CSV table of C-alpha atoms in Angstrom, one decimal:
chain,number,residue,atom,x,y,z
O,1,UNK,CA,0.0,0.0,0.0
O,2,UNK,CA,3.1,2.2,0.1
O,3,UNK,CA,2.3,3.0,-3.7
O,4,UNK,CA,-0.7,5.9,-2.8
O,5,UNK,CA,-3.1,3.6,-5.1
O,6,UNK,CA,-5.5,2.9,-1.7
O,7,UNK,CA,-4.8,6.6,-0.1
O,8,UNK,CA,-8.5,8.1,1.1
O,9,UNK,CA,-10.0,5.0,-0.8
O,10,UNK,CA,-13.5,3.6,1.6
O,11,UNK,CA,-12.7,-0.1,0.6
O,12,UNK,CA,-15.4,-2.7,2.3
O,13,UNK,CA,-14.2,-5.9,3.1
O,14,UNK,CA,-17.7,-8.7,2.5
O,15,UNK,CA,-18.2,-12.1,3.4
O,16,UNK,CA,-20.8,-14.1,3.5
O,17,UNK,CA,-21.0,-16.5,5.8
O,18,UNK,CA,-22.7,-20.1,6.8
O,19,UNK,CA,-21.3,-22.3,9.3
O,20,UNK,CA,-17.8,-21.2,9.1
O,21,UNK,CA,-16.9,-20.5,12.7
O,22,UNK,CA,-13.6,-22.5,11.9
O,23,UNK,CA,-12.4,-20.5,9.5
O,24,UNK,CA,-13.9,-17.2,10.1
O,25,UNK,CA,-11.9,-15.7,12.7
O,26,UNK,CA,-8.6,-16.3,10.9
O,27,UNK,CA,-10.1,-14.6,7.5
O,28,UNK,CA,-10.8,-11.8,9.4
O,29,UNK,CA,-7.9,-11.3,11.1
O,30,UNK,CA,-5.6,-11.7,7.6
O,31,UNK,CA,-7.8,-9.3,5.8
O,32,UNK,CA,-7.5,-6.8,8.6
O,33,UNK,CA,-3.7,-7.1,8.4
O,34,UNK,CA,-3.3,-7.1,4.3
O,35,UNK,CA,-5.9,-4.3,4.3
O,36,UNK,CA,-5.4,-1.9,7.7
O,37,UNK,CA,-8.1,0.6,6.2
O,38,UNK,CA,-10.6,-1.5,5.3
O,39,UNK,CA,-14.3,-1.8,7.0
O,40,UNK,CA,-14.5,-5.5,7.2
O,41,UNK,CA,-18.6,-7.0,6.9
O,42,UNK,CA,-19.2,-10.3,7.7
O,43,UNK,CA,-22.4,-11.5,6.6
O,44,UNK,CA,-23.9,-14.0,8.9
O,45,UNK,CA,-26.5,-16.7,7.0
O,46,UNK,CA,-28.8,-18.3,9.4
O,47,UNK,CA,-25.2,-20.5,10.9
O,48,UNK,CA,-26.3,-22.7,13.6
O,49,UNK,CA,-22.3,-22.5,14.9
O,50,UNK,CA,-20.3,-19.6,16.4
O,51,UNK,CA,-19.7,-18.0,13.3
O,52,UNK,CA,-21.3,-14.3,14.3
O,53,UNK,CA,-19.5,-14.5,17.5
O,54,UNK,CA,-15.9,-14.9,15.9
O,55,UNK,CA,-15.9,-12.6,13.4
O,56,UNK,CA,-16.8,-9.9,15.8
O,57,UNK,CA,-14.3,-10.8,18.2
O,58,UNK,CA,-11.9,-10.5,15.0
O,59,UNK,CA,-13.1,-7.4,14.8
O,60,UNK,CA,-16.0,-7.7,12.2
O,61,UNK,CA,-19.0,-5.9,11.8
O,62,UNK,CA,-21.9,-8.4,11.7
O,63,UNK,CA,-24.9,-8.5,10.1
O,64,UNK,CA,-27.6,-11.1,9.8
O,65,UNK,CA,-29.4,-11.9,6.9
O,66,UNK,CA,-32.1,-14.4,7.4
O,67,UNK,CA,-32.9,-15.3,3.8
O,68,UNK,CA,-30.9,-18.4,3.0
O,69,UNK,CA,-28.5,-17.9,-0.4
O,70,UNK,CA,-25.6,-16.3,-1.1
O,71,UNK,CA,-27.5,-14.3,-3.6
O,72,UNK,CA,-29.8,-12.5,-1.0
O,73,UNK,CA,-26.6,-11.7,0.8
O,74,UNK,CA,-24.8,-10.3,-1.8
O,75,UNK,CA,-28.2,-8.1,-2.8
O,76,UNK,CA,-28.2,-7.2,0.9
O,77,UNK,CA,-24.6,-6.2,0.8
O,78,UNK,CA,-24.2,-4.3,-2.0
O,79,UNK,CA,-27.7,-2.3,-1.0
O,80,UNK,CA,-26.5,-1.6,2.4
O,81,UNK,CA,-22.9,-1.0,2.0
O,82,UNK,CA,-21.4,2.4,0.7
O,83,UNK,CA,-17.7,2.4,-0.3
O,84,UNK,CA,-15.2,3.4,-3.4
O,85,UNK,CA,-14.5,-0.6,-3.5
O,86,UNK,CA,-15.9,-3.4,-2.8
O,87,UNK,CA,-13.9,-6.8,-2.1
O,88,UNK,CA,-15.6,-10.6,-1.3
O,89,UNK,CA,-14.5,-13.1,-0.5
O,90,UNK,CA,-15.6,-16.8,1.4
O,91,UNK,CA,-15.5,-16.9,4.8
O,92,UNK,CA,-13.9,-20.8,4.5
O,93,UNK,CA,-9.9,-20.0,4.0
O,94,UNK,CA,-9.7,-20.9,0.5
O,95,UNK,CA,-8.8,-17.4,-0.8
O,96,UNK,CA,-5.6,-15.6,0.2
O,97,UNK,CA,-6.1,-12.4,2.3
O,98,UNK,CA,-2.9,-11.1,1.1
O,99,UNK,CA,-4.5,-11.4,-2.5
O,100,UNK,CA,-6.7,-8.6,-1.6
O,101,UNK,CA,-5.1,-5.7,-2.5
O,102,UNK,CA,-3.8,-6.7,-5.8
O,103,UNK,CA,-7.2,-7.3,-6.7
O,104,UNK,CA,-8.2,-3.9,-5.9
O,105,UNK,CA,-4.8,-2.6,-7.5
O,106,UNK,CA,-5.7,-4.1,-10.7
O,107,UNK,CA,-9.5,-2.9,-10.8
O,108,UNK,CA,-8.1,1.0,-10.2
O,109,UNK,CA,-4.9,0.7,-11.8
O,110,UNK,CA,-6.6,-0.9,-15.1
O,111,UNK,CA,-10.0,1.1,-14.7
O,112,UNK,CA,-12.4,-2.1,-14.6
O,113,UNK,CA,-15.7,-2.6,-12.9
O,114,UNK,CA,-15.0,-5.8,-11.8
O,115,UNK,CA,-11.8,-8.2,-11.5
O,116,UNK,CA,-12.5,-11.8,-10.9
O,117,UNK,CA,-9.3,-14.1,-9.0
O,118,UNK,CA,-9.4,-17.0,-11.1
O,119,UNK,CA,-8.3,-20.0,-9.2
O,120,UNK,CA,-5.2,-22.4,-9.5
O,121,UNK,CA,-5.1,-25.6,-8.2
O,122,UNK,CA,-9.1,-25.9,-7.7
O,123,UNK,CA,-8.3,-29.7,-8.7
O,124,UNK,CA,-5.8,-30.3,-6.1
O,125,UNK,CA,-8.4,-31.4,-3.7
O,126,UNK,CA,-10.0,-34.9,-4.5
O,127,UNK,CA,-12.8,-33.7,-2.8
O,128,UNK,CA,-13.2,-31.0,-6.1
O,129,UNK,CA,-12.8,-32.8,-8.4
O,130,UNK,CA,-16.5,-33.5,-9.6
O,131,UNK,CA,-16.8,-29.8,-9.0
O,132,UNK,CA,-13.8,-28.8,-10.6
O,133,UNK,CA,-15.2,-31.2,-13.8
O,134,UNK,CA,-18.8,-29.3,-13.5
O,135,UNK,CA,-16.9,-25.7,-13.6
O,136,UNK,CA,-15.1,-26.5,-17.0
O,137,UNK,CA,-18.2,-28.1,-18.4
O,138,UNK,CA,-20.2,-24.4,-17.2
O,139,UNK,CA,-17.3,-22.2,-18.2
O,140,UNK,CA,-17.2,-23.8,-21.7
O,141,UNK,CA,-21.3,-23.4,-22.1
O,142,UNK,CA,-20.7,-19.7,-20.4
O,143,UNK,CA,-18.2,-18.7,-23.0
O,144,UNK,CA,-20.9,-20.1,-26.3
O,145,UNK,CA,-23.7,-18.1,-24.7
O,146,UNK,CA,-22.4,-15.2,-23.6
O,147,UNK,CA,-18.9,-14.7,-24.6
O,148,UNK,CA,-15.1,-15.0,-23.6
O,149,UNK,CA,-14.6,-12.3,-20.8
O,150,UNK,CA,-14.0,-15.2,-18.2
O,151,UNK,CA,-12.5,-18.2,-17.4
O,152,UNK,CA,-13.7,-18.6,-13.9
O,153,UNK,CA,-17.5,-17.8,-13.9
O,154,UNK,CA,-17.4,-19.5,-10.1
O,155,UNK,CA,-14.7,-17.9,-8.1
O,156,UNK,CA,-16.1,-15.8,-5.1
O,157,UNK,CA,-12.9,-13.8,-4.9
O,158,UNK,CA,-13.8,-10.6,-7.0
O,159,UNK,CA,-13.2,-6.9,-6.3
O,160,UNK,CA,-15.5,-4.5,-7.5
O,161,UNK,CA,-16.4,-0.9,-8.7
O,162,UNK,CA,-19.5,1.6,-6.9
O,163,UNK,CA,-20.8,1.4,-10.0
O,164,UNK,CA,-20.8,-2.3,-10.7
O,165,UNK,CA,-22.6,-3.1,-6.6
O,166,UNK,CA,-24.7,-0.4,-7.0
O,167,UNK,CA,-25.8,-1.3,-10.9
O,168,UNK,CA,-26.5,-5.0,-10.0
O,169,UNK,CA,-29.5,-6.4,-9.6
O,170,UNK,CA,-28.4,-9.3,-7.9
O,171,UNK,CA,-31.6,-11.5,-8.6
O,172,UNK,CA,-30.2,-15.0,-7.7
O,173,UNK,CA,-31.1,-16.3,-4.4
O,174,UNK,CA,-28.1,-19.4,-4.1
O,175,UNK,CA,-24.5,-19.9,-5.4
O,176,UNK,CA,-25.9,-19.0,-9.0
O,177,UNK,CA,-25.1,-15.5,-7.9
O,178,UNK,CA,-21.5,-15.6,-9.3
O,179,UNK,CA,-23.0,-16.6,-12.9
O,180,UNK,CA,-25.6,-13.2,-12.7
O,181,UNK,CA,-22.7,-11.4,-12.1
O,182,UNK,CA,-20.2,-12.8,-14.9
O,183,UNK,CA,-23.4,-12.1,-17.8
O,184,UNK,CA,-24.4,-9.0,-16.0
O,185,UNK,CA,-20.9,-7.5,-16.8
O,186,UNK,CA,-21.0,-9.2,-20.0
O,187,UNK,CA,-24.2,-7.9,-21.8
O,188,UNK,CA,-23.5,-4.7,-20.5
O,189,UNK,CA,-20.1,-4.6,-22.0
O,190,UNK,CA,-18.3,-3.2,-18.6
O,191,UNK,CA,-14.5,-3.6,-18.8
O,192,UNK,CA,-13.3,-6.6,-16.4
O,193,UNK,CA,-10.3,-8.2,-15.6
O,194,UNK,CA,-9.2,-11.7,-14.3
O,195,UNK,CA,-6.0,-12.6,-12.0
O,196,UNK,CA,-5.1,-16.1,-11.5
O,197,UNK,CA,-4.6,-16.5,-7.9
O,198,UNK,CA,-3.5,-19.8,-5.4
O,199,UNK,CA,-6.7,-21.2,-4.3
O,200,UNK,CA,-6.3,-22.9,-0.7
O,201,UNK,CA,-7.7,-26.4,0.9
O,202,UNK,CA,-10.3,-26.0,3.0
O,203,UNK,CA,-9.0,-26.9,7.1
O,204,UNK,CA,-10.5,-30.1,8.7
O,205,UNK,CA,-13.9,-29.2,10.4
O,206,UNK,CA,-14.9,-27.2,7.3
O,207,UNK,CA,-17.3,-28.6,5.1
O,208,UNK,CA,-18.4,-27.5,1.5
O,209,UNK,CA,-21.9,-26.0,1.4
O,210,UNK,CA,-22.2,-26.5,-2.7
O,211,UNK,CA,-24.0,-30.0,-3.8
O,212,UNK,CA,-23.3,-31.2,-7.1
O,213,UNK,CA,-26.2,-31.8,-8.5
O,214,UNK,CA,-28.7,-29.4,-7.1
O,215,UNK,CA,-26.6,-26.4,-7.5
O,216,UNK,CA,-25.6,-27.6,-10.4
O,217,UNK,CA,-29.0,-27.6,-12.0
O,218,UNK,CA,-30.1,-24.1,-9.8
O,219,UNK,CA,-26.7,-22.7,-12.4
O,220,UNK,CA,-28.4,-24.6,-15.2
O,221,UNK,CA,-31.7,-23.0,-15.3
O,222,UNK,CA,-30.1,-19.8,-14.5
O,223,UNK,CA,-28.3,-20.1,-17.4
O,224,UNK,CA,-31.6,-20.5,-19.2
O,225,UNK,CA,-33.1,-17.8,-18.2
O,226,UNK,CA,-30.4,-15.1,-18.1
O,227,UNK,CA,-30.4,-16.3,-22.1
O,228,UNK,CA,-34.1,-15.8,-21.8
O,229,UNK,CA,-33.5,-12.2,-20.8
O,230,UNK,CA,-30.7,-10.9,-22.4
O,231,UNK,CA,-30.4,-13.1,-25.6
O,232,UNK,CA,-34.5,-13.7,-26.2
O,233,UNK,CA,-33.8,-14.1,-30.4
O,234,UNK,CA,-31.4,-17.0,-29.7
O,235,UNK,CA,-33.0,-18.5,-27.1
O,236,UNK,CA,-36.8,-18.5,-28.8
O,237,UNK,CA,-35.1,-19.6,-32.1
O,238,UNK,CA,-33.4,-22.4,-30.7
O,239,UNK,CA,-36.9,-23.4,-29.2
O,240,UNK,CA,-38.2,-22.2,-32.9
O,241,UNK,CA,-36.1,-24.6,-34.7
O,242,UNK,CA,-36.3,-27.6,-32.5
O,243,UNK,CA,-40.4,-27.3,-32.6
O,244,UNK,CA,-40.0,-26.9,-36.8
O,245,UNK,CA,-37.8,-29.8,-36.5
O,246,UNK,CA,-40.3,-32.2,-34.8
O,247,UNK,CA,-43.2,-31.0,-36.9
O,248,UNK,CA,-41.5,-32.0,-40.1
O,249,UNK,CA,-40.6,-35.5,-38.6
O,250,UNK,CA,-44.7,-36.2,-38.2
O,251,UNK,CA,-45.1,-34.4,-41.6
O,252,UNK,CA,-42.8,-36.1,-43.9
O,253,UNK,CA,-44.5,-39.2,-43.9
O,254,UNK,CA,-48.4,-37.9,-44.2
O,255,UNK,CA,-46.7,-36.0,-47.4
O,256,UNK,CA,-45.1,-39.2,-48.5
O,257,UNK,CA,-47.9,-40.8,-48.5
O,258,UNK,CA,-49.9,-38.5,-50.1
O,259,UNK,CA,-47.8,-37.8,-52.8
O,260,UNK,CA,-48.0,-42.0,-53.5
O,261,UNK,CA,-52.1,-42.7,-53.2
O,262,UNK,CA,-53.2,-39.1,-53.3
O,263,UNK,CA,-54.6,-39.8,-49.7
O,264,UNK,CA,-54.7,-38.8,-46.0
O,265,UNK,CA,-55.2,-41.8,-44.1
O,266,UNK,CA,-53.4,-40.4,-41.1
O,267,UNK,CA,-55.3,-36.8,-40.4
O,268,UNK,CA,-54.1,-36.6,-36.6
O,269,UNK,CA,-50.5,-36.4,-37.3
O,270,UNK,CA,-51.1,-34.4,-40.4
O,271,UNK,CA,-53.4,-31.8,-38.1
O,272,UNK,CA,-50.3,-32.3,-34.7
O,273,UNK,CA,-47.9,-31.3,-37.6
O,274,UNK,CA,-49.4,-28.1,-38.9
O,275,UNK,CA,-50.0,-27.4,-35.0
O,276,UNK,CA,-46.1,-27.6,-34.3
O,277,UNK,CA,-45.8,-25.5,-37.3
O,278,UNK,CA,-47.6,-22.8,-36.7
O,279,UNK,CA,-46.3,-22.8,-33.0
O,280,UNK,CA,-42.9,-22.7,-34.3
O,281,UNK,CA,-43.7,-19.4,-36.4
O,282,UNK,CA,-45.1,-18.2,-33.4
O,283,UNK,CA,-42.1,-18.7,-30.9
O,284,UNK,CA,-40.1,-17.3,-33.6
O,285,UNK,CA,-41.8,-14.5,-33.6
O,286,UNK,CA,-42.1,-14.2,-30.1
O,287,UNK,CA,-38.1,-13.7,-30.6
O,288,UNK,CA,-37.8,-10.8,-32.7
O,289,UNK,CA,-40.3,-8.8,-30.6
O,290,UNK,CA,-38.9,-10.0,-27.7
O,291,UNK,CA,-35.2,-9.0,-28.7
O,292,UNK,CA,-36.3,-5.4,-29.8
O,293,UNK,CA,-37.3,-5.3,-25.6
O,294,UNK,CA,-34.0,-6.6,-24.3
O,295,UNK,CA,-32.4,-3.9,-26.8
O,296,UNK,CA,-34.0,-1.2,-24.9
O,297,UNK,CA,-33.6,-2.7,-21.5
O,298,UNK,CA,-30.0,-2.8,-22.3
O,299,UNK,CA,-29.9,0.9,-23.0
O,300,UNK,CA,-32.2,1.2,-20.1
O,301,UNK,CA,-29.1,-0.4,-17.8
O,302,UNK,CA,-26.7,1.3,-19.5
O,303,UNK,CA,-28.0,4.8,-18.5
O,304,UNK,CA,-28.7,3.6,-15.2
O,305,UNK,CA,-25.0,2.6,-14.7
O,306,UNK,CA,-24.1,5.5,-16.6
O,307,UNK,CA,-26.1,7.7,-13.9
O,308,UNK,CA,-24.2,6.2,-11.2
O,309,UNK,CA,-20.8,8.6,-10.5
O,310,UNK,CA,-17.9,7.0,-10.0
O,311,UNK,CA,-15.9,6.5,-6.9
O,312,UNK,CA,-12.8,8.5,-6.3
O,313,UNK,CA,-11.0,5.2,-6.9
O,314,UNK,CA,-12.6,4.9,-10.4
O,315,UNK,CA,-11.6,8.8,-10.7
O,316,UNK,CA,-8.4,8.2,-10.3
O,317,UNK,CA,-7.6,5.6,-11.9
O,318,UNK,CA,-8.8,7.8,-14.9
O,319,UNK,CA,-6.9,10.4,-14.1
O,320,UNK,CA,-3.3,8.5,-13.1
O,321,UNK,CA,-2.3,6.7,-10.0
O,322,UNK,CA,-1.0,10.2,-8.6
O,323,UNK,CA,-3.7,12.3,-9.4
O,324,UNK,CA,-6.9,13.5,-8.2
O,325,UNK,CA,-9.4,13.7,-11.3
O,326,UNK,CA,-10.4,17.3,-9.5
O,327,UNK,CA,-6.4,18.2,-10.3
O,328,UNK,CA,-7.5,18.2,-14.3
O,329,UNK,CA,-7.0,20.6,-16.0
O,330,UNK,CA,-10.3,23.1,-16.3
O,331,UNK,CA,-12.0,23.3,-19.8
O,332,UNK,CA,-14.4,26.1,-20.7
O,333,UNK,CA,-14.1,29.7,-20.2
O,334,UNK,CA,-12.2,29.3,-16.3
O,335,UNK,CA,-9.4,27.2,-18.6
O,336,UNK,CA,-9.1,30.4,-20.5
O,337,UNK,CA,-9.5,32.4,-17.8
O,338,UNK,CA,-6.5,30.9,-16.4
O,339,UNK,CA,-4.4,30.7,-19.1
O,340,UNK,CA,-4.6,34.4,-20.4
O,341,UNK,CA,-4.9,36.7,-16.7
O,342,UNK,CA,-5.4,39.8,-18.4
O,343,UNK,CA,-8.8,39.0,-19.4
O,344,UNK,CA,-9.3,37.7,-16.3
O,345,UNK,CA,-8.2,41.3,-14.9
O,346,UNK,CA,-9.8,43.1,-17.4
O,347,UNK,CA,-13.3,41.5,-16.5
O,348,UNK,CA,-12.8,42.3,-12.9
C-alpha cells in the first residue's frame, strides 16, 4: 500500500458467511492485516455455529441476513454498504487475504468494474474434483452463450467498482449469484479483468456448502433464463427450430404418403404437424419482438450505470495513479480564464 493507489480510498471488506466458525476468525484477522483501512462486513447466513461470534471478536461488523443464499446476501450487501471498492471473499480460508489488495490494485490501476481471481489448483483437492469437472463443463457453455470475458465464472474472490454493486440487480437467491454477475458485466459490455490467484484447501472441520447436483442444476436454469432475458432471439429460435424440426418428422410421412395414393389416411398427425408448425412461427416471432425489448432494457441499464458517479478510486484511476481527477486541468471559459490573466483582470 506504500504506492498511494488505496490513499482516502472507503474499501469494504464482504463475506458471507454459513457455518464457518472455523475459518472465520482467521479470515478476518488476515484481511485486517493485508488491508489496515478496510471496513470488514461479515455477513452471517442463518449458521447454527459460532460463526457471528468470531468474526466480531476478530473485529468484524456483523450482520444477519435471514434469507438463505448467497444471492440475498450479496443483494443485501451491495444495498446496504457504501464504499469506493468493494472486495468478497468466502468466509472458509480458500482465498488468500494477502490477495486482496492486488485485486483492488488491478480494478483501479486498469479502470475495470470488476476483476475476478481466477483459481489455481481448484483440482488439487480430491474432494473438487467433480466440482472442478462441472466448472469446466459451465465455463465452456458460459463462453458459447455469452462470450469469452472469463475463465472462472465460479470464483467468489472478485473486487468491485460503486458502480458495478450499486448497478446490480443481484436476482439469484443461491451460489448462481457468481454466474448473474459474470453475464451481467458481460451484456452490459463493462470492462473486467481476471487474476489467477492460489486457491487454498479447506482446514479439517470445514465442510463445503455446494452440492453437485442441485446447484448444479439451480446454475443450469439460470443459465436459461439469463439467455431468456438478455439473448430472447437465440433462445426463442433455438426453441423455434427444435419445434419446426419435430413437426417436419410427423409431416414427412403424411406427405409421403400422399404424394403416393393421393390420400390422408393419417389426419391426426397431419393436423399435430401443422399445430407444431404454426407454433414454431409463433415462438419465432415471439423472438424478434422479444429482442427489440432486451435492446432497450440494455440501453435502459446502461444509463442507469451511466447515472451512477464514480468513486474516487474509479476517478483516479482515470486520471493517473498520482492524481486526483479534480487536479484536471479546467476546460471552458475558467481554462481560458486561467491561461490568459489579463482577461481575467480586465473582466474584474
Amino acid at each position: 500500500m506504500s504506492d498511494g493507489v488505496f490513499e482516502d480510498l472507503e474499501i469494504a471488506v464482504v463475506l458471507p458467511c454459513y457455518n464457518e466458525a472455523e475459518t472465520i476468525g482467521a479470515v478476518v484477522a488476515g484481511f485486517r492485516a493485508a488491508l489496515p483501512s478496510a471496513r470488514i462486513y461479515v455477513y452471517d447466513n442463518n449458521s447454527k455455529d459460532q460463526t457471528a461470534m468470531r468474526a466480531a471478536l476478530a473485529g468484524a461488523t456483523v450482520v444477519r441476513e435471514t434469507r438463505q443464499g448467497k444471492g440475498h446476501v450479496v443483494r443485501r450487501m451491495f444495498a446496504d454498504i457504501e464504499a469506493d471498492v468493494f472486495l468478497m471473499a468466502d468466509g472458509d480460508g480458500t482465498y488468500a487475504p494477502e490477495d486482496g489488495p492486488e485485486l483492488i490494485r488491478t480494478l483501479l490501476t486498469q479502470g475495470c468494474d470488476m476483476v475476478v481471481g481466477t483459481r489455481r489448483g481448484v483440482t488439487d483437492d480430491a474432494g473438487r474434483r467433480g466440482h472442478a469437472f462441472g466448472n469446466s463443463v459451465f465455463n465452456g457453455l458460459y463462453k458459447a452463450l455469452f462470450g469469452t470475458d472469463f475463465t472462472d465464472i465460479f470464483s467468489g474472490y472478485r473486487a468491485f467498482s460503486r458502480r458495478f454493486a450499486k448497478s446490480f440487480p443481484a436476482i439469484s437467491g443461491g451460489f448462481e449469484i457468481e454466474t448473474e454477475m459474470s453475464v451481467h458485466a458481460s451484456v452490459l459490455r463493462l470492462p473486467v479483468a481476471e487474476l489467477p490467484l492460489d486457491y487454498g484447501r479447506r482446514p479439517e472441520g470445514s465442510h463445503s456448502k455446494l452440492s453437485t447436483f442441485k446447484d448444479g442444476a439451480k446454475i443450469l436454469w439460470m443459465f436459461a433464463m439469463l439467455m431468456k432475458e438478455t439473448r430472447p432471439f437465440t433462445f426463442f429460435g433455438y426453441i423455434s427450430v427444435m419445434t419446426l424440426a419435430l413437426s417436419m418428422l410427423f409431416m414427412v410421412p403424411v406427405l409421403n404418403e400422399y404424394f403416393l395414393t393421393g390420400l390422408v389416411t393419417r389426419m391426426p398427425t397431419w393436423v399435430l404437424a401443422m399445430a407444431l408448425m404454426m407454433m414454431s412461427l409463433m415462438i419465432f416471432s415471439g423472438g424478434v419482438i422479444l429482442d427489440s425489448v432486451a435492446r432497450s432494457r440494455f440501453e435502459q441499464k446502461r444509463f442507469h450505470y451511466m447515472s451512477i458517479s464514480p468513486s474516487r478510486g474509479e476517478r483516479r484511476g482515470i486520471s493517473g495513479p498520482g492524481r486526483r481527477a479534480s487536479d484536471k486541468p479546467s476546460t471552458g471559459i475558467a481554462a481560458k480564464a486561467e491561461k490568459n490573466p489579463r482577461s481575467k483582470k480586465a473582466t474584474s
